C-alpha positions as a Markdown table, in Angstrom:
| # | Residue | x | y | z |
|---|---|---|---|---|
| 1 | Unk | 54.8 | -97.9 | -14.4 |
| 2 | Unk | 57.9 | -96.8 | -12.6 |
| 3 | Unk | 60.3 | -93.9 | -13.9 |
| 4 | Unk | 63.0 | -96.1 | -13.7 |
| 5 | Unk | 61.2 | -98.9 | -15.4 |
| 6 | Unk | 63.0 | -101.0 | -17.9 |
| 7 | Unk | 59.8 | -101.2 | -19.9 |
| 8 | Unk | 58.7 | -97.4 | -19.9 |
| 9 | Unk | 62.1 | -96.4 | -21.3 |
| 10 | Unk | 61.7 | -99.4 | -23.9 |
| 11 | Unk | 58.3 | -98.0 | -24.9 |
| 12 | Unk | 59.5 | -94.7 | -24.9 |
| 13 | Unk | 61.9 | -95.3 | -27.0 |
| 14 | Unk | 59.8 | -97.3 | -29.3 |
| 15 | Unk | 57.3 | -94.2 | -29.8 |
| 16 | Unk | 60.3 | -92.0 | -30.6 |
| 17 | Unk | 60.9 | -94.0 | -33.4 |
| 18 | Unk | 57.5 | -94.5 | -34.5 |
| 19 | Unk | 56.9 | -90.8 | -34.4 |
| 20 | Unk | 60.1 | -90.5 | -36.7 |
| 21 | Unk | 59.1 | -93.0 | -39.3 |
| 22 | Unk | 55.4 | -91.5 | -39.6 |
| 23 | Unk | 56.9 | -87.7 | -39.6 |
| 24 | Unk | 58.5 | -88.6 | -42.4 |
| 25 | Unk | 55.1 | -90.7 | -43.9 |
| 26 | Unk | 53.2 | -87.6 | -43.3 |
| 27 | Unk | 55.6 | -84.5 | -44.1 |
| 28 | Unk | 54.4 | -84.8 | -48.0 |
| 29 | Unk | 51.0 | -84.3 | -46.9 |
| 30 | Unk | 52.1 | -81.1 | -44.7 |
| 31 | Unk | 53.8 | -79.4 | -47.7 |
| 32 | Unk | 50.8 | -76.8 | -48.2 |
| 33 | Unk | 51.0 | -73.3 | -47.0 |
| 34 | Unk | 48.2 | -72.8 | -45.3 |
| 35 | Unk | 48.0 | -72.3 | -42.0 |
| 36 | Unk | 47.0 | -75.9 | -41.0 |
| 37 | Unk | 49.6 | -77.3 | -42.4 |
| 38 | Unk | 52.5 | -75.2 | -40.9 |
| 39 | Unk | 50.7 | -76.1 | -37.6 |
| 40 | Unk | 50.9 | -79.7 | -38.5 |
| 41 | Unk | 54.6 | -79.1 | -39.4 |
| 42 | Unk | 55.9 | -77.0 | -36.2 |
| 43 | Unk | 53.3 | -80.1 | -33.9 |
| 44 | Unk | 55.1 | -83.3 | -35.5 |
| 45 | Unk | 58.6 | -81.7 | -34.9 |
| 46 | Unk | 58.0 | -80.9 | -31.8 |
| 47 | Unk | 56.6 | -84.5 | -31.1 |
| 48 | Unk | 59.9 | -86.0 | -32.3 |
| 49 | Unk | 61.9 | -84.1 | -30.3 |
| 50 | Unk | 59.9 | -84.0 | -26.6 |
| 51 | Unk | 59.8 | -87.7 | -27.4 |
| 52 | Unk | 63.1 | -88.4 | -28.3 |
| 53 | Unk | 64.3 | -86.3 | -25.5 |
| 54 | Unk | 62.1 | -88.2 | -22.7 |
| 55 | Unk | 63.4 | -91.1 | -23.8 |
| 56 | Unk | 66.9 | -89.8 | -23.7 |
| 57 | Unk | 65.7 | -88.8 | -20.2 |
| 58 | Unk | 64.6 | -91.5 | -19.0 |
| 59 | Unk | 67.5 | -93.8 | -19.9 |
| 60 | Unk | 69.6 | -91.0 | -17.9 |
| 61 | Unk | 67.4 | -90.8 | -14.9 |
| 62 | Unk | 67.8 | -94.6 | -14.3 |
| 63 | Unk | 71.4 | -94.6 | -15.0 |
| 64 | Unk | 72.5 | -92.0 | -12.6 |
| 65 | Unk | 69.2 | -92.7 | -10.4 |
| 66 | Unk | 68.2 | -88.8 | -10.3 |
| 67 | Unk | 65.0 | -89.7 | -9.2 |
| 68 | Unk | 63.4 | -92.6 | -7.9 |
| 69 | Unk | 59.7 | -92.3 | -8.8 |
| 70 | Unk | 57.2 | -89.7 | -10.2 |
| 71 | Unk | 56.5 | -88.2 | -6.9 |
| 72 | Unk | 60.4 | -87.9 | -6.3 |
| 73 | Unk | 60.5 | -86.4 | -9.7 |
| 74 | Unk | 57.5 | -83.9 | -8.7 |
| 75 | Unk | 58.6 | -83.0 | -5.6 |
| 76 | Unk | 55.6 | -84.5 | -4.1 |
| 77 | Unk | 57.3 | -87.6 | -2.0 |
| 78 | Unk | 57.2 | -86.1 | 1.6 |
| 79 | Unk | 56.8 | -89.6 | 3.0 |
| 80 | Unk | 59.1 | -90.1 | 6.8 |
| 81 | Unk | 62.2 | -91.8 | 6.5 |
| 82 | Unk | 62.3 | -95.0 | 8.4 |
| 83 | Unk | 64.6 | -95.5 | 11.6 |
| 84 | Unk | 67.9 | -95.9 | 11.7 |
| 85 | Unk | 69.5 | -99.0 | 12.3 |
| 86 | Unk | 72.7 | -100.3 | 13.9 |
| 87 | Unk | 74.6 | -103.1 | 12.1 |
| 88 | Unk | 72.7 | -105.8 | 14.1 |
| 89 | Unk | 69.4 | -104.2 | 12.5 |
| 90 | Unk | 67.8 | -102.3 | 14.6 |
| 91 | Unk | 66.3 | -99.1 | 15.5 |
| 92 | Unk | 69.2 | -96.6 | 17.2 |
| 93 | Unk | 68.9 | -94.5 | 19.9 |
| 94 | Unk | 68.4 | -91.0 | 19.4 |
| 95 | Unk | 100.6 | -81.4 | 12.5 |
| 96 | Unk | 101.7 | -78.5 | 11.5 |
| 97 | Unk | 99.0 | -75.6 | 12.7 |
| 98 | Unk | 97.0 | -73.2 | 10.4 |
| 99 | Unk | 95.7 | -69.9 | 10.0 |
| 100 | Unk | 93.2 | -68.6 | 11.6 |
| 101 | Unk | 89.4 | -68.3 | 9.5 |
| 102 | Unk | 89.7 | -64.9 | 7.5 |
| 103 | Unk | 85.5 | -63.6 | 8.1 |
| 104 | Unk | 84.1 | -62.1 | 5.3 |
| 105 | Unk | 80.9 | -61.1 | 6.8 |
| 106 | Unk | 77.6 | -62.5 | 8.1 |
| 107 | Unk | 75.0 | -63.2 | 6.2 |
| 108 | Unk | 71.3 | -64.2 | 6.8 |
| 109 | Unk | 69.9 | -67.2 | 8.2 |
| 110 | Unk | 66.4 | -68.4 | 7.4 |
| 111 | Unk | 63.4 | -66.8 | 9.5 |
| 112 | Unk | 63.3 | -68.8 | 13.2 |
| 113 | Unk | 67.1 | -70.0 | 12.6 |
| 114 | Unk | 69.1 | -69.8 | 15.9 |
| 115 | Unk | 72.3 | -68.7 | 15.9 |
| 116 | Unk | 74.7 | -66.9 | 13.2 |
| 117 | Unk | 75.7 | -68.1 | 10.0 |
| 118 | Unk | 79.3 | -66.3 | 8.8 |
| 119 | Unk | 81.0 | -66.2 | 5.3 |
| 120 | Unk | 84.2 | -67.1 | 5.3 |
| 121 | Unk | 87.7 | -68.1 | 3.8 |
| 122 | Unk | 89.6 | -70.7 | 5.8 |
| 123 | Unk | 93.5 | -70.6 | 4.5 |
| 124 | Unk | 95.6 | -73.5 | 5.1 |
| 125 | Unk | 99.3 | -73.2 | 6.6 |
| 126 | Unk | 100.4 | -76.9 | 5.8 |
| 127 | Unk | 98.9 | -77.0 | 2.4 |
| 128 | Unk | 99.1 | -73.9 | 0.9 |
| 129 | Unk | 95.1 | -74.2 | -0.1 |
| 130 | Unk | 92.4 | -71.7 | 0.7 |
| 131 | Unk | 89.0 | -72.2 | 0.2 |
| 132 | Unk | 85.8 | -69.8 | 1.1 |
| 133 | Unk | 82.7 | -71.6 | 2.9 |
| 134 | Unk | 80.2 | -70.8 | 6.1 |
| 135 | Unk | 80.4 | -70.9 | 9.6 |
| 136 | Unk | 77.3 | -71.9 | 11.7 |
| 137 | Unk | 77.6 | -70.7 | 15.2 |
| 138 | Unk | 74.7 | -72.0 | 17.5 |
| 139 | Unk | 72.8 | -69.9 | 19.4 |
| 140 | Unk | 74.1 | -70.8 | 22.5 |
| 141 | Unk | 77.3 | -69.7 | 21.3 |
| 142 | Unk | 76.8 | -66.3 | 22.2 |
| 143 | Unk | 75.1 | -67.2 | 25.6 |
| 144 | Unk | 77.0 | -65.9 | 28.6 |
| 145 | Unk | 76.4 | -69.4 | 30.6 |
| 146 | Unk | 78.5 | -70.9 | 27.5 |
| 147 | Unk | 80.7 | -67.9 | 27.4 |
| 148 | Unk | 83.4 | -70.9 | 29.0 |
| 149 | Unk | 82.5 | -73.5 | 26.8 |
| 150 | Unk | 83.8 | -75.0 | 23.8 |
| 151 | Unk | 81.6 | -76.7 | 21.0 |
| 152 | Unk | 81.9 | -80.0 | 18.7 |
| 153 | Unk | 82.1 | -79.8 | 15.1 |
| 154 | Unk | 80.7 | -80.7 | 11.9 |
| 155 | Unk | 82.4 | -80.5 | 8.7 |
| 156 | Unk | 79.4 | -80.4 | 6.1 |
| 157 | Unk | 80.7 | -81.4 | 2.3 |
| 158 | Unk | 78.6 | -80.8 | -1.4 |
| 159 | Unk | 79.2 | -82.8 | -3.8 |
| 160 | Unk | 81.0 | -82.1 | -7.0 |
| 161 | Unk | 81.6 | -79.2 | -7.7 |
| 162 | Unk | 78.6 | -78.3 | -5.7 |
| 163 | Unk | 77.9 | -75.2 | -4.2 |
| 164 | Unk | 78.4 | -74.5 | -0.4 |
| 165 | Unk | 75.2 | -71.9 | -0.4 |
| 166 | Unk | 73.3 | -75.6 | -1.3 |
| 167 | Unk | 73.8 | -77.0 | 2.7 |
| 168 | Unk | 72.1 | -73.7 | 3.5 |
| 169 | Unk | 69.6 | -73.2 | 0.7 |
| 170 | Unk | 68.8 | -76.5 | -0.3 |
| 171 | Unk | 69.9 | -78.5 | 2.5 |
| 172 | Unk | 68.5 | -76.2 | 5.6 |
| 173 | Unk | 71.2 | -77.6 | 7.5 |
| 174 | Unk | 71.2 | -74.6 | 9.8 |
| 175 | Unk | 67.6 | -74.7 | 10.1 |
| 176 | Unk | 67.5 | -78.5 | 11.1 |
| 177 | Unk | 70.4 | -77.9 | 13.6 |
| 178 | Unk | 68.6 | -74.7 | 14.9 |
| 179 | Unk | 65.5 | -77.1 | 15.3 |
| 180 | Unk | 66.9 | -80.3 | 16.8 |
| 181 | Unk | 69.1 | -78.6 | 19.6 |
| 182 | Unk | 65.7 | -76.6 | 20.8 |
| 183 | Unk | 64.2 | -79.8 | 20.6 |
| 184 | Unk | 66.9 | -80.9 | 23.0 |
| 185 | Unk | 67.5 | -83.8 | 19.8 |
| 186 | Unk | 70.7 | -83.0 | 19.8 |
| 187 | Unk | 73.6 | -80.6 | 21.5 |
| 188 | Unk | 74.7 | -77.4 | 20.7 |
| 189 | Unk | 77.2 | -77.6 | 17.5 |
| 190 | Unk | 79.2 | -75.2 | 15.0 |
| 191 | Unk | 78.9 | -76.3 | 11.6 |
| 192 | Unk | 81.5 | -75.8 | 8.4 |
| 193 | Unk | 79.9 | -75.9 | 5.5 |
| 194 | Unk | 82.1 | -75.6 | 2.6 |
| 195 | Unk | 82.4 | -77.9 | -0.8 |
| 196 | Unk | 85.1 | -80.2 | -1.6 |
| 197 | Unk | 86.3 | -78.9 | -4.5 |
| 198 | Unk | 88.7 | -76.7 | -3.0 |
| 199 | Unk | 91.1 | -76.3 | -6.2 |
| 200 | Unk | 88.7 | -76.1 | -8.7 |
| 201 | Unk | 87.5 | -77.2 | -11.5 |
| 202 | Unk | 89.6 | -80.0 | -10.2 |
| 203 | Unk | 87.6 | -83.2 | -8.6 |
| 204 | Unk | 90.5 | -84.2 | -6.6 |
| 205 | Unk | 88.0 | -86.6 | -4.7 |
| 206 | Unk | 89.7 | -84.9 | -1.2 |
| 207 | Unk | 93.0 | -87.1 | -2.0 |
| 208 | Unk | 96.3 | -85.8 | -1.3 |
| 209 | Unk | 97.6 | -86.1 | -5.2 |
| 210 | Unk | 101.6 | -87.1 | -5.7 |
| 211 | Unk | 103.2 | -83.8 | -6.8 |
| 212 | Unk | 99.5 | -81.7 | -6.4 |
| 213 | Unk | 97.1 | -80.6 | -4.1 |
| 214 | Unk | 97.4 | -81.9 | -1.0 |
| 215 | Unk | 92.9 | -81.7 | -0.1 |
| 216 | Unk | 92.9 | -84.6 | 2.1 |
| 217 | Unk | 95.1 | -83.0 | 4.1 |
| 218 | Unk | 93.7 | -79.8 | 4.0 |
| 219 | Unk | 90.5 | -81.2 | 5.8 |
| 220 | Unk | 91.8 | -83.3 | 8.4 |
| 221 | Unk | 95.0 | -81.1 | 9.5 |
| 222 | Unk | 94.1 | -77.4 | 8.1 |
| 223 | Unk | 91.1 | -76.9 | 8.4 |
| 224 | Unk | 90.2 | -78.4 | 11.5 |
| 225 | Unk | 93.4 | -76.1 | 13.4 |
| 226 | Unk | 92.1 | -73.0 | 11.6 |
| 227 | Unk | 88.9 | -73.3 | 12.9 |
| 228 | Unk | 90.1 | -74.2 | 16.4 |
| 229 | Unk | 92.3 | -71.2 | 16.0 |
| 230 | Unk | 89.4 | -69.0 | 15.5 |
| 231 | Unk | 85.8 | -70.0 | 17.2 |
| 232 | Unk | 85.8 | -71.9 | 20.8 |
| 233 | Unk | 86.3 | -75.8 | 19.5 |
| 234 | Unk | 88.9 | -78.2 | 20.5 |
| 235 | Unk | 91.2 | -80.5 | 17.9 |
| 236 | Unk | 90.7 | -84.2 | 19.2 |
| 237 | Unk | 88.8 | -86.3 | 17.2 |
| 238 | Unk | 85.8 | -86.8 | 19.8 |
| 239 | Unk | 84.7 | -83.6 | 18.9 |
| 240 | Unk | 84.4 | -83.7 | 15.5 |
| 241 | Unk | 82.6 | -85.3 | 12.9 |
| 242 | Unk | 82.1 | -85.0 | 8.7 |
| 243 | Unk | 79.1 | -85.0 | 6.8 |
| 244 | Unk | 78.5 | -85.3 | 3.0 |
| 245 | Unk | 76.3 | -86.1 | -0.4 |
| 246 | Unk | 77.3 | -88.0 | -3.1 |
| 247 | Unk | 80.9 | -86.9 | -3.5 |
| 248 | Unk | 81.1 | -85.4 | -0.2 |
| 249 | Unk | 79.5 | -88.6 | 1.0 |
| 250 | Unk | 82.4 | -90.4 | -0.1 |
| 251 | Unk | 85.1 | -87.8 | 1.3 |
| 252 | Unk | 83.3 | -88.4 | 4.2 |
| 253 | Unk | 83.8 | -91.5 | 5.0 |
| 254 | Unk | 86.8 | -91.7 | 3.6 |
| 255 | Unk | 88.4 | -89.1 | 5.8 |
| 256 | Unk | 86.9 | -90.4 | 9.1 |
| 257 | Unk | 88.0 | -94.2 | 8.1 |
| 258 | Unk | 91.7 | -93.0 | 7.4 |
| 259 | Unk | 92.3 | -90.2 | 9.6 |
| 260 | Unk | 90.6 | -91.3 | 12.5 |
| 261 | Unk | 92.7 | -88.8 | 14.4 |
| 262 | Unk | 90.6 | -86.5 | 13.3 |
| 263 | Unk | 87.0 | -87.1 | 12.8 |
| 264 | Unk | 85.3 | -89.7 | 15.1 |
| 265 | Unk | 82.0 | -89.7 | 13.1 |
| 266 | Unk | 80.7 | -89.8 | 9.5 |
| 267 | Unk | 77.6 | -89.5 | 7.8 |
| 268 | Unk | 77.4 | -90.3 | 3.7 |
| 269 | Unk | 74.2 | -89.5 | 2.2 |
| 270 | Unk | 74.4 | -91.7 | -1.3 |
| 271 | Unk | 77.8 | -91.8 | -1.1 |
| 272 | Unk | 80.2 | -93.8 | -2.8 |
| 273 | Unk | 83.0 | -96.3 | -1.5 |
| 274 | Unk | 85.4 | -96.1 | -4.6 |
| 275 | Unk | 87.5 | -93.0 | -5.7 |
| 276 | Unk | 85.9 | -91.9 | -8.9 |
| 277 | Unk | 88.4 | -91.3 | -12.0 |
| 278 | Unk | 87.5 | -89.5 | -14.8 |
| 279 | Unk | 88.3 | -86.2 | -17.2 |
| 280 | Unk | 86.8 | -83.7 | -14.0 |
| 281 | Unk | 89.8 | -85.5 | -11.7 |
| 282 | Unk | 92.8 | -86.7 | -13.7 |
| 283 | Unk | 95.3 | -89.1 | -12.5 |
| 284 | Unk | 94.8 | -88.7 | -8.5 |
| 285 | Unk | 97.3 | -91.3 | -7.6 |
| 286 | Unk | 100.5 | -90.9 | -10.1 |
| 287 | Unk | 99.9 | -94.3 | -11.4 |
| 288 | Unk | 99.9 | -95.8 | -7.7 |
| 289 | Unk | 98.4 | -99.0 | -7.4 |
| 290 | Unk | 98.8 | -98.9 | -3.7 |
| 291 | Unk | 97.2 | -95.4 | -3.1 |
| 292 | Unk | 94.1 | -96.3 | -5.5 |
| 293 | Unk | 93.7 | -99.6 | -3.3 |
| 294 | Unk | 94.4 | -97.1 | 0.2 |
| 295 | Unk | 91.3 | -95.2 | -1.4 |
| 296 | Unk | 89.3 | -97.8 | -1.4 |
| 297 | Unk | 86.7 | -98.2 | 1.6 |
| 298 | Unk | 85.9 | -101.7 | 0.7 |
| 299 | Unk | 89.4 | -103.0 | 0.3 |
| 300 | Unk | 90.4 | -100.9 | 3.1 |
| 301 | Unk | 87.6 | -103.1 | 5.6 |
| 302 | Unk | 88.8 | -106.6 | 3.4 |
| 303 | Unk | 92.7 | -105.9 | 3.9 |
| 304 | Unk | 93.2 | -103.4 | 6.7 |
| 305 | Unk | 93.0 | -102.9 | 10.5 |
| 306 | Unk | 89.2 | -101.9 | 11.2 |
| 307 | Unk | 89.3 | -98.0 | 12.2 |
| 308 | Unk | 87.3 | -96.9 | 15.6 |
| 309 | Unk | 84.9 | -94.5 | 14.0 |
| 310 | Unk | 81.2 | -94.1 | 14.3 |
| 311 | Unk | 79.5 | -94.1 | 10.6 |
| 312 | Unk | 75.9 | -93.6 | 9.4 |
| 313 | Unk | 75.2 | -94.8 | 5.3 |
| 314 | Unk | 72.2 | -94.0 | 3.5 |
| 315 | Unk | 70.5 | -95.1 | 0.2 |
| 316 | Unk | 67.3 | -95.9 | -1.4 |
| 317 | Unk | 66.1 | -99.6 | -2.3 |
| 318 | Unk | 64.6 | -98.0 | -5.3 |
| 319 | Unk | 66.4 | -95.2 | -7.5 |
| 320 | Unk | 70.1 | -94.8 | -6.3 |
| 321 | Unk | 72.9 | -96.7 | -7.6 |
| 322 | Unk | 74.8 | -97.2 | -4.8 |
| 323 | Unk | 72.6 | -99.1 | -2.9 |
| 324 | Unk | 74.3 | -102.6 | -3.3 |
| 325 | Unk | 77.9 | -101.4 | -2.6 |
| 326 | Unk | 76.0 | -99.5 | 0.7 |
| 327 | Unk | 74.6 | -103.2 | 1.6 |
| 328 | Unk | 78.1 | -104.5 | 0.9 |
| 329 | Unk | 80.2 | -101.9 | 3.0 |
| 330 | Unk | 78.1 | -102.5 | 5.8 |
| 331 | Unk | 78.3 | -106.1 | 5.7 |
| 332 | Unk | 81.9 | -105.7 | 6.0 |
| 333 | Unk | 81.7 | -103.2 | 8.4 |
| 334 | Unk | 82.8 | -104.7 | 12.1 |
| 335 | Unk | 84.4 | -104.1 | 15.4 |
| 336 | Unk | 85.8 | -101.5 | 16.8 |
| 337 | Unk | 83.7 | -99.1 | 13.7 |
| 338 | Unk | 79.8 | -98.9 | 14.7 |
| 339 | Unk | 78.4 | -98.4 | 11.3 |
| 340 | Unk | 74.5 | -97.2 | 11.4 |
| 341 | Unk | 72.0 | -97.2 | 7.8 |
| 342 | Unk | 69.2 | -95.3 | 6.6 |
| 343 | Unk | 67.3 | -96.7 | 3.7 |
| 344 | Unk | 64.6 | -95.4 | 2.2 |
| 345 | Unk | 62.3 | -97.6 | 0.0 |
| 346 | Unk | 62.5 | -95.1 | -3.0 |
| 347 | Unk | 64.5 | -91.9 | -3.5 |
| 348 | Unk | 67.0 | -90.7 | -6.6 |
| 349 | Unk | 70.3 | -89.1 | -6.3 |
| 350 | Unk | 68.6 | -85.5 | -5.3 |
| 351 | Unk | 67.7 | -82.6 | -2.8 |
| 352 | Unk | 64.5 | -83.9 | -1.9 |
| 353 | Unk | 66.0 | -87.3 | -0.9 |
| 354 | Unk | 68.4 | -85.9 | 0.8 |
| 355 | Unk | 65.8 | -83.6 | 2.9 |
| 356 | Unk | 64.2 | -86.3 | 4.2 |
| 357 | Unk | 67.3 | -88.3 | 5.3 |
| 358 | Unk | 68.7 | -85.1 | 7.2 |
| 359 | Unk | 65.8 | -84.3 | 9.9 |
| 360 | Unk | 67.2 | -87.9 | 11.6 |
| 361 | Unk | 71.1 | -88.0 | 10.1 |
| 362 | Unk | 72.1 | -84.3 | 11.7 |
| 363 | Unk | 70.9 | -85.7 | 15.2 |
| 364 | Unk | 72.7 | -88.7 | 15.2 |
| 365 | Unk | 76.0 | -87.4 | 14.2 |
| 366 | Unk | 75.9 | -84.6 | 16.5 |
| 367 | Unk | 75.3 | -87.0 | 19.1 |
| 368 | Unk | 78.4 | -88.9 | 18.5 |
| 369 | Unk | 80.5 | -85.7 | 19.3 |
| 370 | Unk | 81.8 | -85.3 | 23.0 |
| 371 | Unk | 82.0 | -81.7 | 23.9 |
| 372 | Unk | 85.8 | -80.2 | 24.2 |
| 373 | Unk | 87.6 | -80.0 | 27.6 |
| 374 | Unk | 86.7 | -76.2 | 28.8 |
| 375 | Unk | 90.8 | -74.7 | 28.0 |
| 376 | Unk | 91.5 | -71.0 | 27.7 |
| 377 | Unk | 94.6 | -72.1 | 24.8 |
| 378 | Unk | 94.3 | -72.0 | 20.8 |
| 379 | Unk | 95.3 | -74.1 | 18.5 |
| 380 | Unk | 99.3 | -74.0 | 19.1 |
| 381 | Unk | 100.3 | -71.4 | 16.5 |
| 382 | Unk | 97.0 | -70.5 | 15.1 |
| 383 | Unk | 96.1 | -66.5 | 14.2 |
| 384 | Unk | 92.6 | -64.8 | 15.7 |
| 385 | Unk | 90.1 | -64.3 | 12.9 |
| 386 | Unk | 90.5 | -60.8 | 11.2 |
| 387 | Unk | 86.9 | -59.7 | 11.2 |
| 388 | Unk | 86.0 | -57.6 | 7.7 |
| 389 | Unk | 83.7 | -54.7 | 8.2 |
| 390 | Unk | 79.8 | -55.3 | 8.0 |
């Protein structure tokens, strides 16, 4: 029987309450003091309580779809994502400027990693936000035949309130990057792997809130001019593209869908297509009818002119939530957006979903990005970075 059964958490929760009812049958007959009978005390609670809470699990686990199945639970489900597929269903071919990035220091990349992964803060001029995160720098970076060149972009979001160390950690997104452009899978690109929870605790869902933080903003104008201020990038939009989970799945798309301008290319791994509201974000839109619709991918597609953006979903047909809005947004997505899937057949809301989605997802979006004209200028009104001590 499945974790996510219906039936297992029914039964579950049926034993829970049978265990209760015969505790309390049985407790007389464990009043002694001897030894066996505080053992047969200390054994039923115990029962009760791992029982009622895998019950309580499981009921959880299928309602935020955690995991998908007991190997996906047990770390055990290694199996190959399938292909990705284009919209027709089949297989794909492989304003104002900023501040420049503040380094805080390098730090360590996983054994065989290419490249240089920095530490740093990213301050924004228009916005007034800062918010610390990591530079990847390729390997051919630092080459003196690229010495000349500039390099795409990707923008790599956590979910809420995540953890930026996770895309490195967790994620290996340096290590799969490293991989695929030896592998000649896909070109040379820097990576900026932050969170998007960039005033927290706030989940501000990366929307620019009436009278508050202005995040959305912060990504696709301050950030993106920082960066260019400090590392060999360029600013159009060809060159850049934004990659997330869950929540940072969602800003993803989001930001690529309405600020093509600035991203060309999104990838949401179990994202979702609807700002979420709740105690963590507060009233993101001042009461705005219009700006909660605006935030919406799906009425965006219904009631607005189709954006000209490159975009790659995933979900799982068993175990994530999402994955009837994901075949809904992608029936909706047309012409000019190319919208791409990847679904696996089982896989919860988790790492070890995710890590098998990313070996194909990272190469595709890279290859969307057209490397920067060679230019010699920064970002008009950008600083050079102001490199700590090691």
């Amino acid at each position: 029987m499945g974790i996510t059964a219906v039936g297992l958490q029914v039964l579950l929760g049926l034993l829970a309450v049978v265990a209760l009812v015969a505790s309390v049958w049985a407790w007389p007959l464990l009043g002694g003091r001897t030894w066996r009978s505080v053992l047969g005390r200390v054994g039923v609670l115990a029962g009760n309580q791992v029982l009622t809470l895998v019950a309580l699990g499981l009921v959880a686990n299928a309602y935020f779809g955690f995991y998908g199945s007991w190997s996906d639970l047990l770390g055990t489900d290694d199996a190959a994502a399938p292909p990705i597929v284009t919209g027709g269903g089949q297989p794909a071919a492989s304003g104002r400027p900023g501040h420049g990035v503040t380094e805080v220091g390098q730090v360590a990349l996983p054994p065989g990693t290419a490249g240089r992964l920095e530490q740093v803060v990213i301050p924004g001029g228009e916005t007034g936000i800062s918010s610390p995160g990591y530079v990847y720098l390729p390997r051919e970076y630092f080459e003196k035949k690229y010495a000349e060149r500039r390099f795409p972009v990707i923008l790599a979001l956590t979910g809420y309130p995540g953890d930026a160390r996770n895309l490195i950690t967790r994620l290996n997104l340096p290590a799969t990057a490293s991989r695929a452009v030896t592998a000649k899978r896909m070109p040379p690109t820097i990576m900026v792997l932050m969170r998007p929870t960039v005033v927290p605790p706030r989940d501000t869902e990366c929307v620019d809130v009436p009278g508050g933080p202005q995040v959305e903003t912060y990504f696709t104008r301050d950030l993106r001019a920082a960066v260019a201020a400090t590392y060999r990038t360029g600013l159009d939009a060809q060159s850049w593209g934004v990659f997330g989970g869950s929540t940072g799945g969602y800003c993803a798309l989001k930001m690529s869908m309405r600020h093509p301008e600035a991203f060309s290319a999104a990838v949401s791994l179990s994202g979702y297509f609807r700002t979420a509201i709740d105690m963590t974000t507060g009233d993101l839109f001042g009461g705005s009818a219009r700006l909660r619709d605006e935030n919406d991918l799906m009425w965006r597609l219904r009631n607005l002119p189709i954006p000209p953006v490159s975009v790659l979903v995933t979900s799982s047909e068993k175990g994530e939530s999402d994955y009837a809005d994901t075949r809904a947004f992608l029936a909706l997505a047309r012409d000019p957006m190319r919208a791409a899937s990847l679904i696996l057949p089982s896989g919860g809301h988790n790492f070890n979903t995710w890590n098998r989605e990313i070996p194909q997802v990272l190469p595709w979006l890279g290859n969307q990005l057209h490397t920067p004209a060679r230019s010699t200028e920064t970002a008009a009104g950008g600083h050079a970075v102001r490199r700590g001590r090691k």
